[in-house]
GROMACS .gro file of N, CA, C and O in nm:
model
  544
    1UNK      N    1  18.963  -5.001  -0.643
    1UNK     CA    2  19.044  -5.096  -0.719
    1UNK      C    3  18.952  -5.193  -0.792
    1UNK      O    4  18.860  -5.247  -0.733
    2UNK      N    5  18.980  -5.214  -0.916
    2UNK     CA    6  18.899  -5.302  -0.999
    2UNK      C    7  18.935  -5.449  -0.974
    2UNK      O    8  19.052  -5.484  -0.965
    3UNK      N    9  18.833  -5.534  -0.963
    3UNK     CA   10  18.852  -5.676  -0.939
    3UNK      C   11  18.856  -5.747  -1.076
    3UNK      O   12  18.753  -5.794  -1.125
    4UNK      N   13  18.974  -5.751  -1.137
    4UNK     CA   14  18.986  -5.810  -1.270
    4UNK      C   15  18.952  -5.958  -1.273
    4UNK      O   16  18.888  -6.005  -1.367
    5UNK      N   17  18.991  -6.031  -1.171
    5UNK     CA   18  18.961  -6.174  -1.167
    5UNK      C   19  18.810  -6.198  -1.162
    5UNK      O   20  18.757  -6.283  -1.234
    6UNK      N   21  18.742  -6.121  -1.080
    6UNK     CA   22  18.596  -6.135  -1.071
    6UNK      C   23  18.527  -6.095  -1.200
    6UNK      O   24  18.432  -6.161  -1.244
    7UNK      N   25  18.576  -5.989  -1.263
    7UNK     CA   26  18.516  -5.946  -1.389
    7UNK      C   27  18.547  -6.046  -1.500
    7UNK      O   28  18.461  -6.073  -1.585
    8UNK      N   29  18.667  -6.104  -1.501
    8UNK     CA   30  18.699  -6.208  -1.601
    8UNK      C   31  18.602  -6.325  -1.586
    8UNK      O   32  18.552  -6.378  -1.686
    9UNK      N   33  18.577  -6.362  -1.462
    9UNK     CA   34  18.484  -6.473  -1.436
    9UNK      C   35  18.344  -6.439  -1.487
    9UNK      O   36  18.278  -6.521  -1.550
   10UNK      N   37  18.299  -6.316  -1.462
   10UNK     CA   38  18.166  -6.276  -1.509
   10UNK      C   39  18.161  -6.264  -1.661
   10UNK      O   40  18.058  -6.292  -1.722
   11UNK      N   41  18.272  -6.226  -1.724
   11UNK     CA   42  18.276  -6.221  -1.870
   11UNK      C   43  18.268  -6.360  -1.932
   11UNK      O   44  18.229  -6.375  -2.048
   12UNK      N   45  18.303  -6.462  -1.855
   12UNK     CA   46  18.295  -6.600  -1.902
   12UNK      C   47  18.158  -6.663  -1.876
   12UNK      O   48  18.134  -6.777  -1.912
   13UNK      N   49  18.068  -6.587  -1.818
   13UNK     CA   50  17.935  -6.638  -1.785
   13UNK      C   51  17.860  -6.679  -1.911
   13UNK      O   52  17.880  -6.624  -2.019
   14UNK      N   53  17.769  -6.773  -1.895
   14UNK     CA   54  17.682  -6.812  -2.006
   14UNK      C   55  17.567  -6.714  -2.023
   14UNK      O   56  17.496  -6.719  -2.123
   15UNK      N   57  17.550  -6.625  -1.928
   15UNK     CA   58  17.443  -6.526  -1.934
   15UNK      C   59  17.490  -6.400  -2.007
   15UNK      O   60  17.581  -6.331  -1.959
   16UNK      N   61  17.429  -6.368  -2.122
   16UNK     CA   62  17.467  -6.245  -2.191
   16UNK      C   63  17.452  -6.121  -2.103
   16UNK      O   64  17.535  -6.031  -2.108
   17UNK      N   65  17.349  -6.118  -2.021
   17UNK     CA   66  17.328  -6.003  -1.933
   17UNK      C   67  17.443  -5.986  -1.835
   17UNK      O   68  17.495  -5.876  -1.817
   18UNK      N   69  17.488  -6.094  -1.775
   18UNK     CA   70  17.600  -6.090  -1.681
   18UNK      C   71  17.727  -6.044  -1.752
   18UNK      O   72  17.801  -5.959  -1.701
   19UNK      N   73  17.751  -6.099  -1.873
   19UNK     CA   74  17.870  -6.059  -1.950
   19UNK      C   75  17.864  -5.910  -1.985
   19UNK      O   76  17.964  -5.839  -1.974
   20UNK      N   77  17.748  -5.865  -2.029
   20UNK     CA   78  17.735  -5.726  -2.071
   20UNK      C   79  17.756  -5.629  -1.954
   20UNK      O   80  17.821  -5.525  -1.969
   21UNK      N   81  17.702  -5.662  -1.838
   21UNK     CA   82  17.721  -5.576  -1.721
   21UNK      C   83  17.869  -5.571  -1.684
   21UNK      O   84  17.924  -5.464  -1.657
   22UNK      N   85  17.935  -5.685  -1.687
   22UNK     CA   86  18.078  -5.689  -1.656
   22UNK      C   87  18.158  -5.606  -1.758
   22UNK      O   88  18.250  -5.532  -1.720
   23UNK      N   89  18.121  -5.615  -1.885
   23UNK     CA   90  18.190  -5.539  -1.990
   23UNK      C   91  18.176  -5.388  -1.967
   23UNK      O   92  18.273  -5.313  -1.977
   24UNK      N   93  18.056  -5.344  -1.933
   24UNK     CA   94  18.033  -5.201  -1.910
   24UNK      C   95  18.108  -5.156  -1.784
   24UNK      O   96  18.163  -5.045  -1.781
   25UNK      N   97  18.112  -5.240  -1.683
   25UNK     CA   98  18.189  -5.206  -1.563
   25UNK      C   99  18.337  -5.189  -1.596
   25UNK      O  100  18.403  -5.097  -1.547
   26UNK      N  101  18.390  -5.277  -1.682
   26UNK     CA  102  18.530  -5.264  -1.725
   26UNK      C  103  18.551  -5.135  -1.803
   26UNK      O  104  18.649  -5.064  -1.783
   27UNK      N  105  18.457  -5.104  -1.889
   27UNK     CA  106  18.465  -4.980  -1.968
   27UNK      C  107  18.464  -4.859  -1.875
   27UNK      O  108  18.547  -4.768  -1.888
   28UNK      N  109  18.370  -4.859  -1.782
   28UNK     CA  110  18.357  -4.746  -1.689
   28UNK      C  111  18.479  -4.730  -1.599
   28UNK      O  112  18.514  -4.618  -1.560
   29UNK      N  113  18.546  -4.840  -1.567
   29UNK     CA  114  18.665  -4.834  -1.482
   29UNK      C  115  18.780  -4.764  -1.554
   29UNK      O  116  18.866  -4.705  -1.490
   30UNK      N  117  18.780  -4.772  -1.688
   30UNK     CA  118  18.883  -4.703  -1.765
   30UNK      C  119  19.023  -4.759  -1.750
   30UNK      O  120  19.120  -4.694  -1.783
   31UNK      N  121  19.034  -4.880  -1.701
   31UNK     CA  122  19.164  -4.944  -1.680
   31UNK      C  123  19.199  -5.024  -1.805
   31UNK      O  124  19.128  -5.117  -1.843
   32UNK      N  125  19.309  -4.989  -1.869
   32UNK     CA  126  19.346  -5.054  -1.996
   32UNK      C  127  19.373  -5.203  -1.982
   32UNK      O  128  19.376  -5.275  -2.083
   33UNK      N  129  19.388  -5.251  -1.861
   33UNK     CA  130  19.403  -5.397  -1.842
   33UNK      C  131  19.274  -5.470  -1.880
   33UNK      O  132  19.274  -5.592  -1.894
   34UNK      N  133  19.167  -5.394  -1.902
   34UNK     CA  134  19.040  -5.454  -1.942
   34UNK      C  135  19.043  -5.502  -2.086
   34UNK      O  136  18.970  -5.595  -2.122
   35UNK      N  137  19.125  -5.441  -2.169
   35UNK     CA  138  19.124  -5.472  -2.312
   35UNK      C  139  19.144  -5.621  -2.340
   35UNK      O  140  19.063  -5.681  -2.410
   36UNK      N  141  19.249  -5.685  -2.288
   36UNK     CA  142  19.264  -5.828  -2.317
   36UNK      C  143  19.148  -5.913  -2.265
   36UNK      O  144  19.112  -6.014  -2.326
   37UNK      N  145  19.090  -5.873  -2.153
   37UNK     CA  146  18.975  -5.948  -2.099
   37UNK      C  147  18.856  -5.938  -2.194
   37UNK      O  148  18.786  -6.037  -2.218
   38UNK      N  149  18.832  -5.820  -2.246
   38UNK     CA  150  18.722  -5.801  -2.339
   38UNK      C  151  18.747  -5.876  -2.470
   38UNK      O  152  18.657  -5.942  -2.523
   39UNK      N  153  18.869  -5.868  -2.521
   39UNK     CA  154  18.903  -5.940  -2.645
   39UNK      C  155  18.883  -6.090  -2.625
   39UNK      O  156  18.827  -6.158  -2.711
   40UNK      N  157  18.927  -6.140  -2.512
   40UNK     CA  158  18.910  -6.282  -2.480
   40UNK      C  159  18.761  -6.320  -2.484
   40UNK      O  160  18.724  -6.423  -2.541
   41UNK      N  161  18.677  -6.239  -2.425
   41UNK     CA  162  18.533  -6.267  -2.424
   41UNK      C  163  18.473  -6.258  -2.564
   41UNK      O  164  18.390  -6.340  -2.603
   42UNK      N  165  18.516  -6.158  -2.642
   42UNK     CA  166  18.465  -6.141  -2.778
   42UNK      C  167  18.502  -6.261  -2.864
   42UNK      O  168  18.422  -6.307  -2.947
   43UNK      N  169  18.621  -6.313  -2.845
   43UNK     CA  170  18.671  -6.424  -2.927
   43UNK      C  171  18.610  -6.560  -2.893
   43UNK      O  172  18.624  -6.654  -2.971
   44UNK      N  173  18.543  -6.571  -2.780
   44UNK     CA  174  18.482  -6.699  -2.745
   44UNK      C  175  18.376  -6.737  -2.848
   44UNK      O  176  18.283  -6.658  -2.873
   45UNK      N  177  18.386  -6.856  -2.906
   45UNK     CA  178  18.288  -6.897  -3.008
   45UNK      C  179  18.144  -6.890  -2.959
   45UNK      O  180  18.054  -6.853  -3.036
   46UNK      N  181  18.122  -6.921  -2.834
   46UNK     CA  182  17.984  -6.920  -2.783
   46UNK      C  183  17.926  -6.779  -2.773
   46UNK      O  184  17.805  -6.762  -2.759
   47UNK      N  185  18.010  -6.678  -2.784
   47UNK     CA  186  17.962  -6.539  -2.778
   47UNK      C  187  17.945  -6.477  -2.916
   47UNK      O  188  17.907  -6.361  -2.927
   48UNK      N  189  17.970  -6.553  -3.019
   48UNK     CA  190  17.971  -6.498  -3.156
   48UNK      C  191  17.845  -6.419  -3.190
   48UNK      O  192  17.851  -6.318  -3.257
   49UNK      N  193  17.732  -6.463  -3.145
   49UNK     CA  194  17.606  -6.394  -3.178
   49UNK      C  195  17.559  -6.299  -3.069
   49UNK      O  196  17.446  -6.251  -3.074
   50UNK      N  197  17.645  -6.274  -2.972
   50UNK     CA  198  17.605  -6.185  -2.860
   50UNK      C  199  17.726  -6.107  -2.812
   50UNK      O  200  17.761  -6.110  -2.694
   51UNK      N  201  17.791  -6.036  -2.905
   51UNK     CA  202  17.912  -5.966  -2.864
   51UNK      C  203  17.911  -5.816  -2.893
   51UNK      O  204  18.013  -5.750  -2.877
   52UNK      N  205  17.799  -5.763  -2.932
   52UNK     CA  206  17.791  -5.620  -2.960
   52UNK      C  207  17.832  -5.533  -2.842
   52UNK      O  208  17.911  -5.440  -2.856
   53UNK      N  209  17.779  -5.564  -2.725
   53UNK     CA  210  17.813  -5.485  -2.605
   53UNK      C  211  17.958  -5.506  -2.565
   53UNK      O  212  18.024  -5.411  -2.521
   54UNK      N  213  18.010  -5.626  -2.584
   54UNK     CA  214  18.150  -5.653  -2.553
   54UNK      C  215  18.241  -5.566  -2.641
   54UNK      O  216  18.339  -5.510  -2.593
   55UNK      N  217  18.207  -5.555  -2.769
   55UNK     CA  218  18.285  -5.471  -2.860
   55UNK      C  219  18.267  -5.324  -2.823
   55UNK      O  220  18.364  -5.248  -2.818
   56UNK      N  221  18.143  -5.285  -2.795
   56UNK     CA  222  18.117  -5.146  -2.753
   56UNK      C  223  18.204  -5.108  -2.634
   56UNK      O  224  18.256  -4.997  -2.627
   57UNK      N  225  18.222  -5.199  -2.540
   57UNK     CA  226  18.299  -5.169  -2.420
   57UNK      C  227  18.445  -5.135  -2.452
   57UNK      O  228  18.512  -5.069  -2.372
   58UNK      N  229  18.494  -5.174  -2.568
   58UNK     CA  230  18.630  -5.138  -2.609
   58UNK      C  231  18.640  -4.994  -2.657
   58UNK      O  232  18.750  -4.939  -2.667
   59UNK      N  233  18.528  -4.931  -2.686
   59UNK     CA  234  18.530  -4.800  -2.753
   59UNK      C  235  18.597  -4.689  -2.673
   59UNK      O  236  18.643  -4.592  -2.732
   60UNK      N  237  18.606  -4.701  -2.542
   60UNK     CA  238  18.672  -4.599  -2.461
   60UNK      C  239  18.822  -4.622  -2.447
   60UNK      O  240  18.891  -4.544  -2.384
   61UNK      N  241  18.871  -4.731  -2.506
   61UNK     CA  242  19.012  -4.765  -2.496
   61UNK      C  243  19.082  -4.744  -2.629
   61UNK      O  244  19.018  -4.741  -2.734
   62UNK      N  245  19.213  -4.732  -2.626
   62UNK     CA  246  19.293  -4.723  -2.747
   62UNK      C  247  19.290  -4.860  -2.815
   62UNK      O  248  19.339  -4.958  -2.760
   63UNK      N  249  19.233  -4.865  -2.933
   63UNK     CA  250  19.220  -4.991  -3.006
   63UNK      C  251  19.314  -5.000  -3.126
   63UNK      O  252  19.295  -5.081  -3.215
   64UNK      N  253  19.417  -4.916  -3.127
   64UNK     CA  254  19.508  -4.912  -3.241
   64UNK      C  255  19.576  -5.046  -3.267
   64UNK      O  256  19.615  -5.074  -3.380
   65UNK      N  257  19.590  -5.128  -3.166
   65UNK     CA  258  19.652  -5.260  -3.183
   65UNK      C  259  19.550  -5.368  -3.223
   65UNK      O  260  19.586  -5.483  -3.243
   66UNK      N  261  19.424  -5.329  -3.238
   66UNK     CA  262  19.317  -5.426  -3.265
   66UNK      C  263  19.252  -5.408  -3.402
   66UNK      O  264  19.145  -5.463  -3.426
   67UNK      N  265  19.316  -5.334  -3.490
   67UNK     CA  266  19.251  -5.301  -3.617
   67UNK      C  267  19.204  -5.425  -3.692
   67UNK      O  268  19.088  -5.433  -3.732
   68UNK      N  269  19.290  -5.522  -3.714
   68UNK     CA  270  19.250  -5.639  -3.792
   68UNK      C  271  19.141  -5.719  -3.722
   68UNK      O  272  19.052  -5.774  -3.787
   69UNK      N  273  19.145  -5.725  -3.590
   69UNK     CA  274  19.039  -5.795  -3.517
   69UNK      C  275  18.906  -5.721  -3.532
   69UNK      O  276  18.802  -5.783  -3.553
   70UNK      N  277  18.910  -5.590  -3.521
   70UNK     CA  278  18.788  -5.511  -3.537
   70UNK      C  279  18.729  -5.529  -3.677
   70UNK      O  280  18.607  -5.541  -3.693
   71UNK      N  281  18.814  -5.534  -3.777
   71UNK     CA  282  18.766  -5.556  -3.914
   71UNK      C  283  18.701  -5.694  -3.923
   71UNK      O  284  18.592  -5.709  -3.980
   72UNK      N  285  18.765  -5.793  -3.866
   72UNK     CA  286  18.708  -5.928  -3.868
   72UNK      C  287  18.574  -5.931  -3.795
   72UNK      O  288  18.477  -5.988  -3.844
   73UNK      N  289  18.568  -5.867  -3.677
   73UNK     CA  290  18.442  -5.866  -3.603
   73UNK      C  291  18.333  -5.793  -3.681
   73UNK      O  292  18.217  -5.831  -3.678
   74UNK      N  293  18.372  -5.687  -3.752
   74UNK     CA  294  18.274  -5.612  -3.832
   74UNK      C  295  18.223  -5.696  -3.947
   74UNK      O  296  18.104  -5.690  -3.981
   75UNK      N  297  18.310  -5.776  -4.008
   75UNK     CA  298  18.269  -5.850  -4.128
   75UNK      C  299  18.202  -5.983  -4.097
   75UNK      O  300  18.128  -6.034  -4.180
   76UNK      N  301  18.225  -6.038  -3.979
   76UNK     CA  302  18.162  -6.167  -3.948
   76UNK      C  303  18.057  -6.156  -3.839
   76UNK      O  304  17.994  -6.255  -3.804
   77UNK      N  305  18.039  -6.035  -3.788
   77UNK     CA  306  17.948  -6.017  -3.676
   77UNK      C  307  17.805  -5.995  -3.720
   77UNK      O  308  17.776  -5.979  -3.837
   78UNK      N  309  17.719  -5.994  -3.622
   78UNK     CA  310  17.580  -5.958  -3.646
   78UNK      C  311  17.567  -5.808  -3.656
   78UNK      O  312  17.667  -5.734  -3.652
   79UNK      N  313  17.446  -5.760  -3.663
   79UNK     CA  314  17.420  -5.618  -3.683
   79UNK      C  315  17.487  -5.531  -3.577
   79UNK      O  316  17.558  -5.435  -3.608
   80UNK      N  317  17.468  -5.566  -3.451
   80UNK     CA  318  17.522  -5.486  -3.341
   80UNK      C  319  17.675  -5.491  -3.337
   80UNK      O  320  17.741  -5.388  -3.323
   81UNK      N  321  17.732  -5.610  -3.352
   81UNK     CA  322  17.877  -5.623  -3.350
   81UNK      C  323  17.940  -5.548  -3.466
   81UNK      O  324  18.041  -5.478  -3.449
   82UNK      N  325  17.879  -5.558  -3.583
   82UNK     CA  326  17.930  -5.486  -3.700
   82UNK      C  327  17.927  -5.336  -3.676
   82UNK      O  328  18.026  -5.266  -3.699
   83UNK      N  329  17.815  -5.286  -3.626
   83UNK     CA  330  17.803  -5.143  -3.601
   83UNK      C  331  17.902  -5.093  -3.498
   83UNK      O  332  17.963  -4.987  -3.516
   84UNK      N  333  17.919  -5.166  -3.390
   84UNK     CA  334  18.012  -5.123  -3.285
   84UNK      C  335  18.156  -5.126  -3.333
   84UNK      O  336  18.234  -5.035  -3.305
   85UNK      N  337  18.193  -5.231  -3.407
   85UNK     CA  338  18.330  -5.239  -3.459
   85UNK      C  339  18.355  -5.125  -3.558
   85UNK      O  340  18.461  -5.061  -3.554
   86UNK      N  341  18.259  -5.097  -3.645
   86UNK     CA  342  18.273  -4.986  -3.739
   86UNK      C  343  18.287  -4.852  -3.667
   86UNK      O  344  18.369  -4.769  -3.708
   87UNK      N  345  18.210  -4.832  -3.563
   87UNK     CA  346  18.220  -4.707  -3.485
   87UNK      C  347  18.360  -4.689  -3.429
   87UNK      O  348  18.416  -4.578  -3.433
   88UNK      N  349  18.417  -4.795  -3.374
   88UNK     CA  350  18.552  -4.784  -3.318
   88UNK      C  351  18.652  -4.752  -3.428
   88UNK      O  352  18.737  -4.664  -3.413
   89UNK      N  353  18.643  -4.824  -3.539
   89UNK     CA  354  18.736  -4.800  -3.651
   89UNK      C  355  18.724  -4.655  -3.697
   89UNK      O  356  18.824  -4.586  -3.715
   90UNK      N  357  18.601  -4.611  -3.715
   90UNK     CA  358  18.575  -4.475  -3.764
   90UNK      C  359  18.618  -4.370  -3.661
   90UNK      O  360  18.694  -4.279  -3.694
   91UNK      N  361  18.571  -4.382  -3.538
   91UNK     CA  362  18.596  -4.280  -3.436
   91UNK      C  363  18.743  -4.269  -3.395
   91UNK      O  364  18.788  -4.162  -3.355
   92UNK      N  365  18.814  -4.381  -3.401
   92UNK     CA  366  18.955  -4.378  -3.363
   92UNK      C  367  19.047  -4.362  -3.484
   92UNK      O  368  19.169  -4.359  -3.469
   93UNK      N  369  18.987  -4.351  -3.603
   93UNK     CA  370  19.066  -4.332  -3.724
   93UNK      C  371  19.167  -4.443  -3.746
   93UNK      O  372  19.280  -4.419  -3.789
   94UNK      N  373  19.126  -4.566  -3.717
   94UNK     CA  374  19.219  -4.678  -3.725
   94UNK      C  375  19.257  -4.711  -3.868
   94UNK      O  376  19.174  -4.705  -3.959
   95UNK      N  377  19.381  -4.744  -3.885
   95UNK     CA  378  19.435  -4.793  -4.011
   95UNK      C  379  19.517  -4.917  -3.978
   95UNK      O  380  19.583  -4.922  -3.874
   96UNK      N  381  19.515  -5.016  -4.065
   96UNK     CA  382  19.592  -5.137  -4.036
   96UNK      C  383  19.742  -5.110  -4.041
   96UNK      O  384  19.789  -5.031  -4.123
   97UNK      N  385  19.814  -5.177  -3.952
   97UNK     CA  386  19.960  -5.171  -3.957
   97UNK      C  387  20.004  -5.252  -4.080
   97UNK      O  388  19.924  -5.325  -4.139
   98UNK      N  389  20.130  -5.240  -4.115
   98UNK     CA  390  20.182  -5.314  -4.231
   98UNK      C  391  20.155  -5.464  -4.217
   98UNK      O  392  20.120  -5.530  -4.315
   99UNK      N  393  20.167  -5.514  -4.095
   99UNK     CA  394  20.145  -5.658  -4.074
   99UNK      C  395  19.997  -5.697  -4.075
   99UNK      O  396  19.965  -5.815  -4.084
  100UNK      N  397  19.907  -5.600  -4.068
  100UNK     CA  398  19.764  -5.629  -4.065
  100UNK      C  399  19.695  -5.608  -4.200
  100UNK      O  400  19.580  -5.649  -4.217
  101UNK      N  401  19.762  -5.542  -4.294
  101UNK     CA  402  19.698  -5.505  -4.421
  101UNK      C  403  19.639  -5.627  -4.491
  101UNK      O  404  19.524  -5.625  -4.533
  102UNK      N  405  19.717  -5.733  -4.505
  102UNK     CA  406  19.669  -5.851  -4.577
  102UNK      C  407  19.545  -5.910  -4.511
  102UNK      O  408  19.448  -5.945  -4.580
  103UNK      N  409  19.545  -5.922  -4.379
  103UNK     CA  410  19.430  -5.978  -4.308
  103UNK      C  411  19.307  -5.890  -4.325
  103UNK      O  412  19.196  -5.941  -4.345
  104UNK      N  413  19.326  -5.759  -4.319
  104UNK     CA  414  19.213  -5.667  -4.336
  104UNK      C  415  19.157  -5.675  -4.477
  104UNK      O  416  19.035  -5.681  -4.497
  105UNK      N  417  19.245  -5.677  -4.577
  105UNK     CA  418  19.199  -5.687  -4.715
  105UNK      C  419  19.127  -5.819  -4.740
  105UNK      O  420  19.025  -5.822  -4.808
  106UNK      N  421  19.178  -5.926  -4.682
  106UNK     CA  422  19.114  -6.057  -4.698
  106UNK      C  423  18.975  -6.058  -4.635
  106UNK      O  424  18.880  -6.112  -4.694
  107UNK      N  425  18.961  -5.998  -4.518
  107UNK     CA  426  18.831  -5.995  -4.451
  107UNK      C  427  18.730  -5.914  -4.532
  107UNK      O  428  18.614  -5.954  -4.547
  108UNK      N  429  18.774  -5.800  -4.586
  108UNK     CA  430  18.684  -5.717  -4.666
  108UNK      C  431  18.649  -5.788  -4.796
  108UNK      O  432  18.533  -5.787  -4.839
  109UNK      N  433  18.746  -5.853  -4.859
  109UNK     CA  434  18.720  -5.926  -4.984
  109UNK      C  435  18.623  -6.042  -4.961
  109UNK      O  436  18.538  -6.071  -5.046
  110UNK      N  437  18.635  -6.107  -4.845
  110UNK     CA  438  18.546  -6.220  -4.815
  110UNK      C  439  18.401  -6.177  -4.810
  110UNK      O  440  18.311  -6.255  -4.842
  111UNK      N  441  18.376  -6.052  -4.771
  111UNK     CA  442  18.238  -6.001  -4.766
  111UNK      C  443  18.177  -6.001  -4.906
  111UNK      O  444  18.058  -6.024  -4.923
  112UNK      N  445  18.260  -5.977  -5.007
  112UNK     CA  446  18.212  -5.965  -5.144
  112UNK      C  447  18.194  -6.098  -5.215
  112UNK      O  448  18.143  -6.103  -5.326
  113UNK      N  449  18.240  -6.207  -5.153
  113UNK     CA  450  18.229  -6.339  -5.216
  113UNK      C  451  18.086  -6.391  -5.215
  113UNK      O  452  18.005  -6.353  -5.131
  114UNK      N  453  18.058  -6.481  -5.304
  114UNK     CA  454  17.924  -6.540  -5.310
  114UNK      C  455  17.824  -6.441  -5.365
  114UNK      O  456  17.848  -6.375  -5.465
  115UNK      N  457  17.713  -6.431  -5.296
  115UNK     CA  458  17.607  -6.340  -5.337
  115UNK      C  459  17.579  -6.243  -5.222
  115UNK      O  460  17.479  -6.257  -5.151
  116UNK      N  461  17.664  -6.142  -5.206
  116UNK     CA  462  17.646  -6.049  -5.094
  116UNK      C  463  17.521  -5.964  -5.112
  116UNK      O  464  17.481  -5.932  -5.224
  117UNK      N  465  17.464  -5.927  -4.999
  117UNK     CA  466  17.350  -5.837  -5.001
  117UNK      C  467  17.400  -5.695  -5.028
  117UNK      O  468  17.521  -5.668  -5.020
  118UNK      N  469  17.310  -5.605  -5.057
  118UNK     CA  470  17.346  -5.465  -5.077
  118UNK      C  471  17.412  -5.409  -4.951
  118UNK      O  472  17.510  -5.335  -4.958
  119UNK      N  473  17.360  -5.448  -4.836
  119UNK     CA  474  17.416  -5.403  -4.708
  119UNK      C  475  17.560  -5.452  -4.691
  119UNK      O  476  17.647  -5.378  -4.643
  120UNK      N  477  17.587  -5.576  -4.729
  120UNK     CA  478  17.722  -5.630  -4.719
  120UNK      C  479  17.818  -5.557  -4.814
  120UNK      O  480  17.933  -5.531  -4.779
  121UNK      N  481  17.770  -5.526  -4.933
  121UNK     CA  482  17.853  -5.451  -5.028
  121UNK      C  483  17.884  -5.311  -4.976
  121UNK      O  484  17.996  -5.261  -4.992
  122UNK      N  485  17.785  -5.249  -4.912
  122UNK     CA  486  17.807  -5.117  -4.851
  122UNK      C  487  17.909  -5.126  -4.738
  122UNK      O  488  17.994  -5.037  -4.723
  123UNK      N  489  17.900  -5.231  -4.659
  123UNK     CA  490  17.998  -5.252  -4.550
  123UNK      C  491  18.138  -5.264  -4.608
  123UNK      O  492  18.232  -5.201  -4.558
  124UNK      N  493  18.155  -5.346  -4.711
  124UNK     CA  494  18.287  -5.364  -4.772
  124UNK      C  495  18.341  -5.232  -4.826
  124UNK      O  496  18.459  -5.199  -4.806
  125UNK      N  497  18.255  -5.155  -4.892
  125UNK     CA  498  18.298  -5.027  -4.946
  125UNK      C  499  18.338  -4.930  -4.834
  125UNK      O  500  18.439  -4.859  -4.844
  126UNK      N  501  18.259  -4.927  -4.727
  126UNK     CA  502  18.291  -4.838  -4.615
  126UNK      C  503  18.424  -4.878  -4.550
  126UNK      O  504  18.507  -4.792  -4.519
  127UNK      N  505  18.444  -5.007  -4.530
  127UNK     CA  506  18.570  -5.052  -4.470
  127UNK      C  507  18.688  -5.020  -4.561
  127UNK      O  508  18.792  -4.974  -4.512
  128UNK      N  509  18.671  -5.040  -4.691
  128UNK     CA  510  18.779  -5.005  -4.784
  128UNK      C  511  18.817  -4.858  -4.769
  128UNK      O  512  18.935  -4.823  -4.762
  129UNK      N  513  18.717  -4.773  -4.765
  129UNK     CA  514  18.744  -4.628  -4.755
  129UNK      C  515  18.805  -4.591  -4.620
  129UNK      O  516  18.901  -4.514  -4.613
  130UNK      N  517  18.750  -4.646  -4.512
  130UNK     CA  518  18.802  -4.615  -4.379
  130UNK      C  519  18.946  -4.662  -4.361
  130UNK      O  520  19.028  -4.592  -4.303
  131UNK      N  521  18.974  -4.781  -4.410
  131UNK     CA  522  19.104  -4.843  -4.384
  131UNK      C  523  19.211  -4.804  -4.485
  131UNK      O  524  19.329  -4.795  -4.451
  132UNK      N  525  19.171  -4.786  -4.608
  132UNK     CA  526  19.270  -4.769  -4.715
  132UNK      C  527  19.254  -4.639  -4.794
  132UNK      O  528  19.326  -4.615  -4.887
  133UNK      N  529  19.158  -4.557  -4.754
  133UNK     CA  530  19.137  -4.429  -4.821
  133UNK      C  531  19.034  -4.440  -4.932
  133UNK      O  532  18.990  -4.550  -4.966
  134UNK      N  533  18.994  -4.325  -4.987
  134UNK     CA  534  18.892  -4.325  -5.091
  134UNK      C  535  18.937  -4.401  -5.216
  134UNK      O  536  19.056  -4.404  -5.248
  135UNK      N  537  18.840  -4.463  -5.283
  135UNK     CA  538  18.870  -4.534  -5.408
  135UNK      C  539  18.918  -4.435  -5.512
  135UNK      O  540  18.874  -4.321  -5.518
  136UNK      N  541  19.010  -4.479  -5.591
  136UNK     CA  542  19.065  -4.390  -5.695
  136UNK      C  543  19.016  -4.429  -5.830
  136UNK      O  544  18.983  -4.531  -5.864
   0.00000   0.00000   0.00000
């Protein structure tokens, strides 16, 4: 039996190593009750620059209800978080629900604002294709 309370506590740790181990344990347990715990940890502002493994831990779960969050994590995350969120979107063939389309489009458009790097432009193009189909 998985100790969700103990794992939630470890996911709240200030130690990235402790959080990451707890995230992988949740992933390995395969219990879908882990999803909200992982999302909660990913959303913590103090984890913004250390959430790649937390996002990766979601990859074994059905993330169809998390499309807009994954897009946001991909567009505002660091290298690892972006890569892991993209993998989930790609591997699970996620598409935004009708209620998520506007948020997803806004997140992708925000990447193109200002002076985006070539890498950021490639990310926006990939997300557009994954989420909304090939450009016409």
